[in-house]
Short mmCIF file of C-alpha atoms in Angstrom, two decimals:
data_model
loop_
_atom_site.label_atom_id
_atom_site.label_comp_id
_atom_site.label_asym_id
_atom_site.label_seq_id
_atom_site.Cartn_x
_atom_site.Cartn_y
_atom_site.Cartn_z
CA MET O 1 -3.32 5.35 9.15
CA SER O 2 -1.03 2.03 9.60
CA LEU O 3 0.00 1.94 5.21
CA ALA O 4 3.79 1.78 5.41
CA LYS O 5 6.41 4.07 4.40
CA ARG O 6 8.18 2.24 0.92
CA ILE O 7 12.17 3.01 0.90
CA ILE O 8 13.62 1.85 -2.62
CA PRO O 9 17.14 1.14 -3.22
CA CYS O 10 17.40 2.06 -7.46
CA LEU O 11 20.08 -0.04 -9.41
CA ASP O 12 21.50 1.62 -12.68
CA VAL O 13 21.96 -1.17 -14.99
CA ASP O 14 24.15 -1.02 -18.11
CA ASP O 15 24.61 -3.94 -20.28
CA GLY O 16 23.40 -6.36 -17.39
CA ARG O 17 25.27 -5.17 -14.32
CA VAL O 18 24.97 -2.95 -12.02
CA VAL O 19 26.72 0.27 -12.62
CA LYS O 20 27.77 3.12 -9.99
CA GLY O 21 29.76 0.62 -7.88
CA VAL O 22 28.27 -1.19 -5.60
CA GLN O 23 30.23 -2.74 -2.58
CA PHE O 24 28.72 -5.48 -0.19
CA VAL O 25 31.63 -7.15 1.74
CA ASP O 26 30.71 -10.21 1.93
CA ILE O 27 29.21 -10.29 -1.58
CA ARG O 28 30.52 -12.37 -4.04
CA ASP O 29 29.20 -10.55 -7.68
CA ALA O 30 28.55 -6.77 -6.70
CA GLY O 31 27.36 -5.68 -10.07
CA ASP O 32 25.64 -9.43 -10.07
CA PRO O 33 22.14 -6.85 -10.18
CA ILE O 34 20.39 -10.83 -8.55
CA GLU O 35 22.71 -10.70 -6.27
CA VAL O 36 22.21 -7.01 -5.42
CA ALA O 37 18.80 -7.17 -5.56
CA LYS O 38 18.21 -10.19 -3.29
CA ARG O 39 20.93 -8.70 -0.59
CA TYR O 40 18.72 -5.53 -0.66
CA ASP O 41 15.80 -8.32 -0.57
CA GLN O 42 16.79 -9.31 2.82
CA GLN O 43 17.75 -5.78 3.95
CA GLY O 44 13.73 -5.58 3.90
CA ALA O 45 13.59 -2.89 0.88
CA ASP O 46 10.11 -3.11 0.04
CA GLU O 47 10.49 -2.67 -3.23
CA ILE O 48 13.38 -2.71 -6.01
CA THR O 49 13.44 -0.84 -9.10
CA PHE O 50 16.41 -0.93 -12.39
CA LEU O 51 16.74 2.01 -14.13
CA ASP O 52 18.48 0.38 -17.82
CA ILE O 53 20.60 3.74 -17.64
CA THR O 54 21.73 3.35 -22.17
CA ALA O 55 18.69 1.06 -23.03
CA THR O 56 19.80 0.40 -26.61
CA HIS O 57 17.28 -2.32 -28.00
CA HIS O 58 20.57 -4.67 -27.38
CA ASP O 59 20.89 -3.83 -24.01
CA ARG O 60 16.11 -3.70 -23.48
CA ASP O 61 16.67 -8.02 -24.56
CA THR O 62 19.67 -8.14 -20.69
CA MET O 63 17.15 -5.97 -18.77
CA ILE O 64 14.51 -8.42 -19.64
CA HIS O 65 16.90 -11.18 -18.43
CA VAL O 66 18.02 -9.97 -15.42
CA VAL O 67 14.29 -8.58 -13.98
CA GLU O 68 13.24 -12.33 -15.22
CA ALA O 69 16.31 -13.82 -12.99
CA VAL O 70 15.53 -11.77 -10.57
CA ALA O 71 11.54 -11.96 -10.89
CA SER O 72 11.53 -16.09 -9.53
CA GLN O 73 14.12 -15.05 -6.52
CA VAL O 74 12.92 -11.85 -5.20
CA PHE O 75 8.96 -11.79 -3.98
CA ILE O 76 8.76 -8.19 -3.78
CA PRO O 77 7.32 -5.27 -6.18
CA LEU O 78 10.00 -4.51 -9.12
CA THR O 79 9.91 -1.69 -11.41
CA VAL O 80 12.05 -1.17 -14.40
CA GLY O 81 12.57 2.50 -16.19
CA GLY O 82 14.69 3.31 -18.52
CA GLY O 83 14.29 3.64 -22.59
CA ILE O 84 10.31 2.34 -22.00
CA ARG O 85 9.16 4.06 -25.54
CA THR O 86 6.02 1.21 -26.19
CA THR O 87 3.53 -0.51 -25.59
CA ASP O 88 5.77 -3.20 -26.48
CA ASP O 89 8.57 -2.40 -24.59
CA ILE O 90 5.60 -3.12 -21.41
CA ARG O 91 4.23 -5.73 -22.59
CA ARG O 92 7.51 -7.15 -22.30
CA MET O 93 8.60 -5.59 -18.78
CA LEU O 94 5.92 -7.14 -17.29
CA ASN O 95 5.44 -10.35 -18.97
CA ALA O 96 9.01 -10.47 -17.44
CA GLY O 97 8.31 -10.42 -14.39
CA ALA O 98 8.03 -6.84 -13.58
CA ASP O 99 5.42 -5.17 -11.59
CA LYS O 100 5.65 -1.47 -13.25
CA VAL O 101 7.46 0.54 -15.48
CA GLY O 102 9.17 4.11 -15.34
CA ILE O 103 8.48 6.36 -18.17
CA ASN O 104 10.49 9.82 -18.47
CA SER O 105 10.80 11.01 -21.73
CA ALA O 106 8.95 9.07 -23.75
CA ALA O 107 5.70 10.86 -21.43
CA VAL O 108 7.56 14.01 -22.34
CA LYS O 109 7.05 13.71 -25.81
CA ASN O 110 3.54 12.44 -26.37
CA PRO O 111 1.68 12.31 -23.53
CA ASP O 112 -0.93 10.14 -24.66
CA PHE O 113 1.97 7.21 -24.93
CA VAL O 114 0.71 7.31 -21.00
CA ARG O 115 -3.08 8.13 -21.75
CA GLU O 116 -2.95 4.48 -23.82
CA ALA O 117 -0.09 2.27 -21.40
CA ALA O 118 -2.90 2.94 -18.55
CA GLU O 119 -5.16 1.57 -20.18
CA LYS O 120 -4.18 -1.33 -21.59
CA PHE O 121 -1.41 -2.42 -18.62
CA GLY O 122 -3.51 0.01 -15.48
CA SER O 123 -2.48 2.79 -14.14
CA GLN O 124 -1.63 0.62 -11.27
CA CYS O 125 1.40 0.20 -13.06
CA ILE O 126 2.23 2.89 -14.81
CA VAL O 127 5.55 5.18 -13.19
CA VAL O 128 5.63 8.81 -14.50
CA ALA O 129 9.69 9.60 -13.81
CA ILE O 130 9.54 13.91 -13.66
CA ASP O 131 13.36 15.12 -13.92
CA ALA O 132 12.87 18.40 -12.52
CA LYS O 133 14.99 21.71 -11.37
CA ARG O 134 14.33 24.89 -10.00
CA VAL O 135 14.24 27.64 -12.25
CA SER O 136 12.86 30.58 -9.38
CA VAL O 137 15.44 32.67 -8.25
CA GLU O 138 15.86 33.20 -4.50
CA GLY O 139 13.24 35.80 -3.00
CA GLU O 140 10.77 34.32 -5.97
CA ALA O 141 8.28 32.25 -5.63
CA ASN O 142 8.90 28.25 -6.12
CA LYS O 143 8.65 26.84 -9.34
CA TRP O 144 10.73 24.00 -11.19
CA GLU O 145 10.26 22.79 -14.43
CA ILE O 146 10.69 18.94 -16.40
CA PHE O 147 14.09 19.37 -17.72
CA THR O 148 14.76 15.92 -20.31
CA HIS O 149 18.39 14.22 -21.62
CA GLY O 150 20.02 14.04 -17.16
CA GLY O 151 18.95 18.09 -16.58
CA ARG O 152 20.63 19.76 -19.69
CA THR O 153 17.19 20.32 -21.97
CA SER O 154 14.84 21.80 -20.70
CA THR O 155 11.10 22.12 -21.66
CA GLY O 156 9.58 25.04 -20.30
CA LEU O 157 6.93 22.12 -18.81
CA ASP O 158 6.23 23.52 -14.78
CA ALA O 159 7.03 20.81 -13.42
CA VAL O 160 3.99 20.44 -10.54
CA GLU O 161 1.36 21.05 -13.57
CA TRP O 162 2.88 18.43 -15.54
CA ALA O 163 2.98 15.89 -12.53
CA LYS O 164 -1.42 16.56 -12.32
CA LYS O 165 -1.92 16.37 -15.84
CA MET O 166 0.31 12.98 -16.31
CA VAL O 167 -2.45 11.51 -13.40
CA THR O 168 -4.78 12.03 -14.93
CA TYR O 169 -3.65 10.78 -17.97
CA GLY O 170 -3.50 7.82 -15.96
CA ALA O 171 -0.15 7.62 -13.76
CA GLY O 172 -0.48 5.27 -10.80
CA GLU O 173 2.64 6.80 -9.31
CA ILE O 174 5.39 9.82 -10.17
CA LEU O 175 8.54 8.97 -9.34
CA LEU O 176 10.04 12.66 -8.61
CA THR O 177 13.85 13.36 -9.18
CA SER O 178 15.49 16.44 -8.78
CA MET O 179 18.59 17.03 -10.56
CA ASP O 180 19.56 20.33 -8.76
CA ARG O 181 19.68 17.54 -5.92
CA ASP O 182 20.43 14.43 -7.90
CA GLY O 183 24.09 13.37 -7.26
CA THR O 184 25.24 15.98 -4.11
CA LYS O 185 24.37 14.70 -1.37
CA SER O 186 22.66 17.20 0.46
CA GLY O 187 19.17 15.75 0.90
CA PHE O 188 16.08 16.42 -0.89
CA ASP O 189 14.84 18.91 -2.39
CA LEU O 190 12.38 18.91 0.60
CA ASP O 191 9.91 21.77 -1.58
CA LEU O 192 9.56 20.42 -4.55
CA THR O 193 8.71 17.42 -3.11
CA ARG O 194 6.36 18.54 -1.20
CA ALA O 195 4.71 20.51 -3.92
CA ILE O 196 4.27 17.17 -5.68
CA SER O 197 3.00 15.88 -2.86
CA GLU O 198 -0.11 17.96 -2.27
CA ALA O 199 -1.10 18.48 -5.99
CA VAL O 200 -1.58 14.55 -6.57
CA ALA O 201 -4.24 12.05 -5.85
CA VAL O 202 -0.69 9.49 -6.18
CA PRO O 203 1.54 7.88 -4.09
CA VAL O 204 5.30 9.86 -4.64
CA ILE O 205 8.59 8.35 -4.70
CA ALA O 206 11.40 11.73 -3.98
CA SER O 207 14.50 10.61 -5.03
CA GLY O 208 17.84 12.96 -6.02
CA GLY O 209 20.42 13.49 -3.54
CA VAL O 210 19.68 11.08 -0.33
CA GLY O 211 23.59 11.94 1.30
CA LYS O 212 23.03 10.35 5.54
CA LEU O 213 19.53 8.30 6.19
CA GLN O 214 18.58 11.62 7.90
CA ASP O 215 17.53 12.98 4.16
CA LEU O 216 15.06 9.98 4.12
CA THR O 217 13.03 10.64 7.22
CA ASP O 218 12.60 14.04 5.88
CA GLY O 219 11.69 13.38 2.59
CA ILE O 220 8.84 11.53 4.45
CA LYS O 221 8.19 14.15 7.14
CA LEU O 222 8.90 17.97 5.23
CA GLY O 223 8.31 16.56 1.47
CA LYS O 224 5.02 14.08 2.72
CA ALA O 225 6.24 11.55 -0.02
CA ASP O 226 5.14 8.11 -0.05
CA ALA O 227 7.46 6.37 -0.30
CA VAL O 228 12.08 7.52 -1.53
CA LEU O 229 14.19 6.15 -3.01
CA ALA O 230 18.33 5.63 -2.84
CA ALA O 231 20.93 3.90 -3.87
CA SER O 232 24.84 5.38 -2.94
CA ILE O 233 24.08 5.39 0.78
CA PHE O 234 23.40 1.68 0.27
CA HIS O 235 25.62 0.60 -2.27
CA PHE O 236 28.50 0.57 -0.73
CA GLY O 237 27.05 -0.52 2.22
CA GLU O 238 27.22 2.56 4.83
CA HIS O 239 23.75 1.84 5.31
CA THR O 240 21.84 -1.24 5.02
CA VAL O 241 17.95 -0.42 4.30
CA GLN O 242 17.33 -2.41 7.59
CA GLU O 243 18.96 0.53 9.85
CA ALA O 244 17.30 3.48 7.44
CA LYS O 245 14.09 1.64 8.73
CA GLN O 246 14.83 1.92 12.50
CA GLN O 247 16.04 5.23 11.87
CA MET O 248 12.40 6.52 10.49
CA ALA O 249 10.36 4.43 13.19
CA SER O 250 12.27 5.75 15.40
CA GLN O 251 10.91 9.54 14.51
CA GLY O 252 7.33 7.78 13.95
CA ILE O 253 6.82 7.00 10.28
CA GLU O 254 4.85 4.05 9.37
CA VAL O 255 7.45 1.63 8.50
CA ARG O 256 7.60 -2.40 7.83
CA LEU O 257 9.76 -4.06 9.33
CA MET Q 1 0.85 -35.52 -8.02
CA GLN Q 2 -0.92 -33.01 -7.29
CA ARG Q 3 -1.54 -30.25 -9.92
CA VAL Q 4 -2.31 -26.09 -9.01
CA ALA Q 5 -3.50 -23.99 -12.12
CA VAL Q 6 -3.51 -20.53 -12.32
CA ILE Q 7 -5.76 -18.89 -15.01
CA ASP Q 8 -4.30 -17.40 -17.14
CA TYR Q 9 -7.18 -14.62 -18.96
CA GLY Q 10 -4.50 -12.23 -20.31
CA MET Q 11 -4.84 -9.95 -16.95
CA GLY Q 12 -0.96 -8.75 -16.06
CA ASN Q 13 1.47 -10.94 -15.22
CA LEU Q 14 1.43 -14.48 -14.12
CA ARG Q 15 4.53 -15.27 -14.00
CA SER Q 16 5.64 -13.82 -10.19
CA VAL Q 17 2.72 -15.31 -9.19
CA SER Q 18 3.45 -19.05 -10.55
CA LYS Q 19 6.94 -18.04 -10.03
CA ALA Q 20 5.86 -18.29 -6.36
CA LEU Q 21 4.28 -20.67 -5.92
CA GLU Q 22 6.98 -23.01 -7.66
CA SER Q 23 9.35 -21.97 -4.57
CA VAL Q 24 6.99 -22.83 -2.12
CA ALA Q 25 5.46 -25.94 -3.61
CA GLY Q 26 7.28 -29.59 -3.15
CA ASN Q 27 8.51 -32.38 -6.33
CA ASN Q 28 5.32 -33.86 -5.55
CA THR Q 29 3.49 -30.46 -7.42
CA SER Q 30 3.43 -28.49 -10.70
CA ILE Q 31 1.65 -25.28 -11.75
CA GLU Q 32 0.68 -24.36 -14.99
CA VAL Q 33 -0.58 -21.35 -15.99
CA THR Q 34 -3.62 -22.62 -18.22
CA ALA Q 35 -6.84 -20.90 -19.76
CA ASP Q 36 -8.27 -24.27 -20.04
CA PRO Q 37 -11.07 -25.02 -18.82
CA ALA Q 38 -10.62 -29.19 -18.55
CA LYS Q 39 -6.49 -28.80 -16.98
CA ILE Q 40 -7.76 -26.41 -14.54
CA LEU Q 41 -10.96 -28.60 -13.88
CA ALA Q 42 -8.04 -31.27 -13.26
CA ALA Q 43 -6.43 -29.84 -10.83
CA SER Q 44 -5.92 -29.78 -7.97
CA HIS Q 45 -5.19 -26.56 -6.70
CA VAL Q 46 -6.87 -23.06 -8.60
CA VAL Q 47 -5.52 -20.12 -7.91
CA PHE Q 48 -7.42 -16.52 -9.96
CA PRO Q 49 -5.32 -13.47 -10.20
CA GLY Q 50 -5.38 -10.77 -11.97
CA VAL Q 51 -4.53 -6.92 -12.52
CA GLY Q 52 -5.93 -4.60 -14.73
CA ALA Q 53 -9.71 -3.01 -15.57
CA ILE Q 54 -12.08 -5.18 -14.35
CA ARG Q 55 -14.45 -4.35 -17.22
CA ASP Q 56 -11.70 -5.87 -19.47
CA CYS Q 57 -11.87 -9.12 -17.32
CA ILE Q 58 -15.24 -9.89 -16.41
CA GLY Q 59 -15.24 -9.69 -20.42
CA GLU Q 60 -11.81 -12.08 -21.19
CA LEU Q 61 -13.50 -14.70 -18.66
CA GLN Q 62 -16.65 -14.70 -21.29
CA ARG Q 63 -15.65 -14.95 -23.96
CA LEU Q 64 -12.53 -17.89 -22.71
CA GLN Q 65 -15.30 -19.46 -21.08
CA LEU Q 66 -13.79 -19.61 -17.95
CA ASP Q 67 -16.43 -17.86 -15.85
CA ASN Q 68 -18.63 -20.80 -15.24
CA VAL Q 69 -15.38 -22.80 -15.08
CA ILE Q 70 -14.83 -20.15 -12.01
CA ARG Q 71 -18.08 -20.96 -10.21
CA GLU Q 72 -17.33 -24.37 -10.94
CA VAL Q 73 -14.21 -24.31 -8.88
CA ALA Q 74 -15.74 -21.69 -6.33
CA GLN Q 75 -17.64 -25.20 -5.39
CA THR Q 76 -15.83 -28.01 -4.98
CA LYS Q 77 -11.63 -27.16 -5.06
CA PRO Q 78 -9.24 -24.91 -3.31
CA LEU Q 79 -9.87 -21.89 -4.70
CA LEU Q 80 -7.09 -18.41 -4.60
CA GLY Q 81 -8.21 -15.58 -5.61
CA VAL Q 82 -5.85 -12.52 -5.73
CA CYS Q 83 -7.10 -9.23 -6.04
CA LEU Q 84 -8.86 -8.75 -9.32
CA GLY Q 85 -9.50 -12.67 -9.08
CA MET Q 86 -11.36 -11.51 -5.70
CA GLN Q 87 -13.02 -8.71 -6.68
CA ALA Q 88 -14.59 -10.45 -9.81
CA LEU Q 89 -15.86 -12.51 -7.21
CA LEU Q 90 -18.02 -10.93 -6.16
CA SER Q 91 -21.58 -9.55 -7.32
CA HIS Q 92 -21.01 -6.26 -9.06
CA SER Q 93 -17.72 -3.19 -9.42
CA GLU Q 94 -18.19 0.12 -9.63
CA GLU Q 95 -15.76 0.17 -11.63
CA ASN Q 96 -15.72 1.57 -15.82
CA SER Q 97 -19.54 2.59 -14.73
CA GLY Q 98 -20.07 -0.40 -12.84
CA VAL Q 99 -19.68 -4.16 -14.16
CA ASP Q 100 -21.87 -7.23 -13.41
CA SER Q 101 -19.83 -10.20 -12.20
CA LEU Q 102 -18.99 -13.69 -10.91
CA ASP Q 103 -21.35 -13.12 -8.29
CA ILE Q 104 -19.94 -16.03 -6.30
CA ILE Q 105 -19.33 -13.76 -3.17
CA PRO Q 106 -22.73 -11.42 -3.12
CA GLY Q 107 -21.44 -8.35 -2.27
CA ASP Q 108 -19.77 -5.11 -4.15
CA VAL Q 109 -16.80 -4.02 -5.08
CA ARG Q 110 -15.54 0.38 -4.61
CA HIS Q 111 -13.83 2.89 -5.55
CA PHE Q 112 -11.44 4.68 -2.36
CA ASP Q 113 -12.85 8.34 -1.38
CA ILE Q 114 -10.57 10.64 -1.69
CA GLU Q 115 -13.59 12.97 -0.39
CA HIS Q 116 -14.66 11.90 2.72
CA SER Q 117 -10.53 11.06 3.72
CA ALA Q 118 -10.73 10.75 7.76
CA ASP Q 119 -7.30 11.56 7.35
CA THR Q 120 -5.41 14.99 7.57
CA GLU Q 121 -2.96 13.79 4.87
CA ARG Q 122 -4.87 13.79 1.71
CA LEU Q 123 -5.80 9.90 0.83
CA LYS Q 124 -3.21 8.20 -1.82
CA VAL Q 125 -4.81 5.78 -4.08
CA PRO Q 126 -4.28 3.36 -5.47
CA HIS Q 127 -3.79 2.15 -1.60
CA MET Q 128 0.33 0.80 -2.75
CA GLY Q 129 2.69 -0.64 -0.82
CA TRP Q 130 2.89 -2.52 2.54
CA ASN Q 131 -0.15 -2.34 5.63
CA LYS Q 132 -0.70 -4.00 8.31
CA VAL Q 133 -3.57 -7.85 7.93
CA ASN Q 134 -6.41 -7.85 10.37
CA GLN Q 135 -7.11 -12.23 10.58
CA THR Q 136 -10.76 -11.72 11.57
CA ILE Q 137 -10.74 -16.12 11.63
CA SER Q 138 -8.60 -18.76 12.60
CA HIS Q 139 -8.27 -19.60 9.22
CA PRO Q 140 -5.83 -22.47 7.40
CA LEU Q 141 -4.54 -20.11 5.57
CA TRP Q 142 -3.32 -17.70 8.31
CA LYS Q 143 -0.93 -20.71 9.51
CA ASP Q 144 2.23 -19.59 10.72
CA ILE Q 145 1.20 -16.13 9.80
CA GLU Q 146 1.74 -13.40 12.28
CA GLN Q 147 -1.86 -10.99 13.56
CA ASP Q 148 -1.21 -8.07 11.45
CA SER Q 149 1.70 -8.68 9.38
CA ARG Q 150 2.24 -6.41 6.47
CA PHE Q 151 1.61 -7.46 2.64
CA TYR Q 152 1.67 -5.62 -0.59
CA PHE Q 153 -1.23 -3.87 -1.56
CA VAL Q 154 -1.68 -1.98 -5.09
CA HIS Q 155 -5.64 -1.22 -5.77
CA SER Q 156 -8.09 1.89 -6.26
CA TYR Q 157 -11.21 -0.48 -5.55
CA PHE Q 158 -11.77 -2.62 -2.16
CA VAL Q 159 -14.68 -5.25 -1.21
CA SER Q 160 -17.71 -4.21 0.22
CA PRO Q 161 -19.69 -7.63 0.64
CA SER Q 162 -23.00 -7.94 1.71
CA ASP Q 163 -22.75 -10.85 4.45
CA GLU Q 164 -19.83 -9.91 6.88
CA LYS Q 165 -19.58 -13.44 8.09
CA VAL Q 166 -16.95 -13.92 4.73
CA THR Q 167 -14.80 -11.68 6.49
CA ALA Q 168 -11.58 -13.52 7.31
CA ALA Q 169 -9.25 -9.94 7.52
CA THR Q 170 -9.16 -5.64 7.15
CA THR Q 171 -6.71 -3.22 6.40
CA ASP Q 172 -7.71 0.35 7.85
CA TYR Q 173 -7.20 2.48 4.69
CA PRO Q 174 -8.49 4.77 6.26
CA ASN Q 175 -11.10 3.44 7.72
CA ASP Q 176 -11.33 -0.88 7.76
CA PHE Q 177 -11.91 -2.76 4.56
CA THR Q 178 -12.42 -6.43 4.11
CA SER Q 179 -8.63 -7.50 2.78
CA ALA Q 180 -9.48 -10.95 2.88
CA ILE Q 181 -12.31 -13.37 1.93
CA TYR Q 182 -13.59 -16.99 2.09
CA LYS Q 183 -16.34 -19.32 1.83
CA ASP Q 184 -15.64 -23.35 2.58
CA ASN Q 185 -13.02 -23.97 0.31
CA LEU Q 186 -12.49 -20.33 -1.26
CA PHE Q 187 -10.44 -17.57 -0.19
CA ALA Q 188 -9.24 -14.23 -1.43
CA VAL Q 189 -7.37 -11.87 -0.76
CA GLN Q 190 -6.94 -8.03 -1.89
CA PHE Q 191 -3.00 -8.23 -1.62
CA HIS Q 192 -0.31 -9.86 -3.55
CA PRO Q 193 0.93 -12.52 -1.51
CA GLU Q 194 3.54 -12.79 -4.33
CA LYS Q 195 5.04 -9.81 -3.95
CA SER Q 196 4.57 -10.50 -0.64
CA GLN Q 197 7.98 -11.01 0.74
CA HIS Q 198 7.90 -14.17 3.24
CA VAL Q 199 4.44 -13.72 5.01
CA GLY Q 200 2.76 -14.25 1.27
CA LEU Q 201 4.82 -16.90 0.07
CA GLN Q 202 3.78 -18.31 3.54
CA LEU Q 203 0.28 -17.94 2.49
CA LEU Q 204 0.72 -19.28 -0.79
CA LYS Q 205 2.57 -22.56 0.95
CA ASN Q 206 -1.16 -22.88 2.97
CA PHE Q 207 -3.62 -22.01 0.61
CA LEU Q 208 -1.58 -25.55 -1.02
CA THR Q 209 -1.15 -27.84 1.95
CA TRP Q 210 -5.74 -26.51 1.93
CA ASP Q 211 -7.76 -29.14 1.78
CA GLY Q 212 -10.47 -26.92 1.64
CA GLN Q 213 -11.93 -27.19 4.41
CA SER Q 214 -12.15 -24.29 7.14
#
């Protein structure tokens, strides 16, 4: 099939500024989400995701202005996640120019919110973000559970069952983060990615753990992901999105070059 | 002065469409997002976008009395349908248990059949991401756009026109479906030109300079 696998840089935004250090030598203001988004767009990013990491009310208003500014200059799909709790939050983000919103803890708290959101705005713009952590020990069958509060609080929900449920409730895409791998640079949890991707009929974005270009390729080839999301590997100018795509293409993956 | 109307009927985010048009429009072009029939009929070019579900789409068009406005525009001036705005032009859609649509282009709108995927891998629906658009005719809207360029798609239904001659492009997922149609002064695309970076902006630019002749 000719549909390209996607590479999605993720920007963590706090009070209108990109945090977790973006460093481009030739960018004037590496904390400005608009500058950074433009750079990734030029590099060939297939989409851009903004994660509002504090998501207070004040932050949300700031985020809306960020989205408005980016959407008038960058003409690729934009996703906004973090603190999306009501249909009004969604409406405001979409009106500002976001194409999709990521729903995470609000879905765990109240799964019907996903149903309501999908009915109102269409599944195509509802991304359910899942933070999963392995709970099986070596020798046992693989098992992951949904965690909230940055991986600290277990919900007891089985990750594969939860993903399936979210799709029946109207999620159009799953953003899957391995809490075991997030920030470790040791690659995606490929078993987890494959388990979820094979269990649901909607696209799955793999996230958490990318440390080198081969990790992205593995996420697609071995993890069966439809898209891969990464932050630090691109932020520090170690690799460009274009390099990542060339590497994927050289291993037989369809990409948009 | 060129006046472009983007039809606003409450279906999805029109800001991206108008911003993308603004970025390619010359100084002599005004772009207005509007539900006012008089403004739409007075425009030189009309864009009919939309995301969401077809029943709400047709319902809103009827409530705002825009269904007949679009039928008239489809006969008189350059009209660009995008995504749901393309699907609404057909006769009937399978979505929402079956909805009669504008019937400007005879044919049906059908769901991607997950069960009959020819590919060994599971077919993911929605069809989401950048896919190749195979231009099946030469047309002013394809000007300066390379054959098989990738555009951004996000949809679960696709158009199946009765007359194959209206097909302007096809895309493979997992079999060929019609990803662009044309008829006289009408052109419609399943993908989102406003989200398809350079190639998408080129198509919008081509639309703004199109006189409606193919």
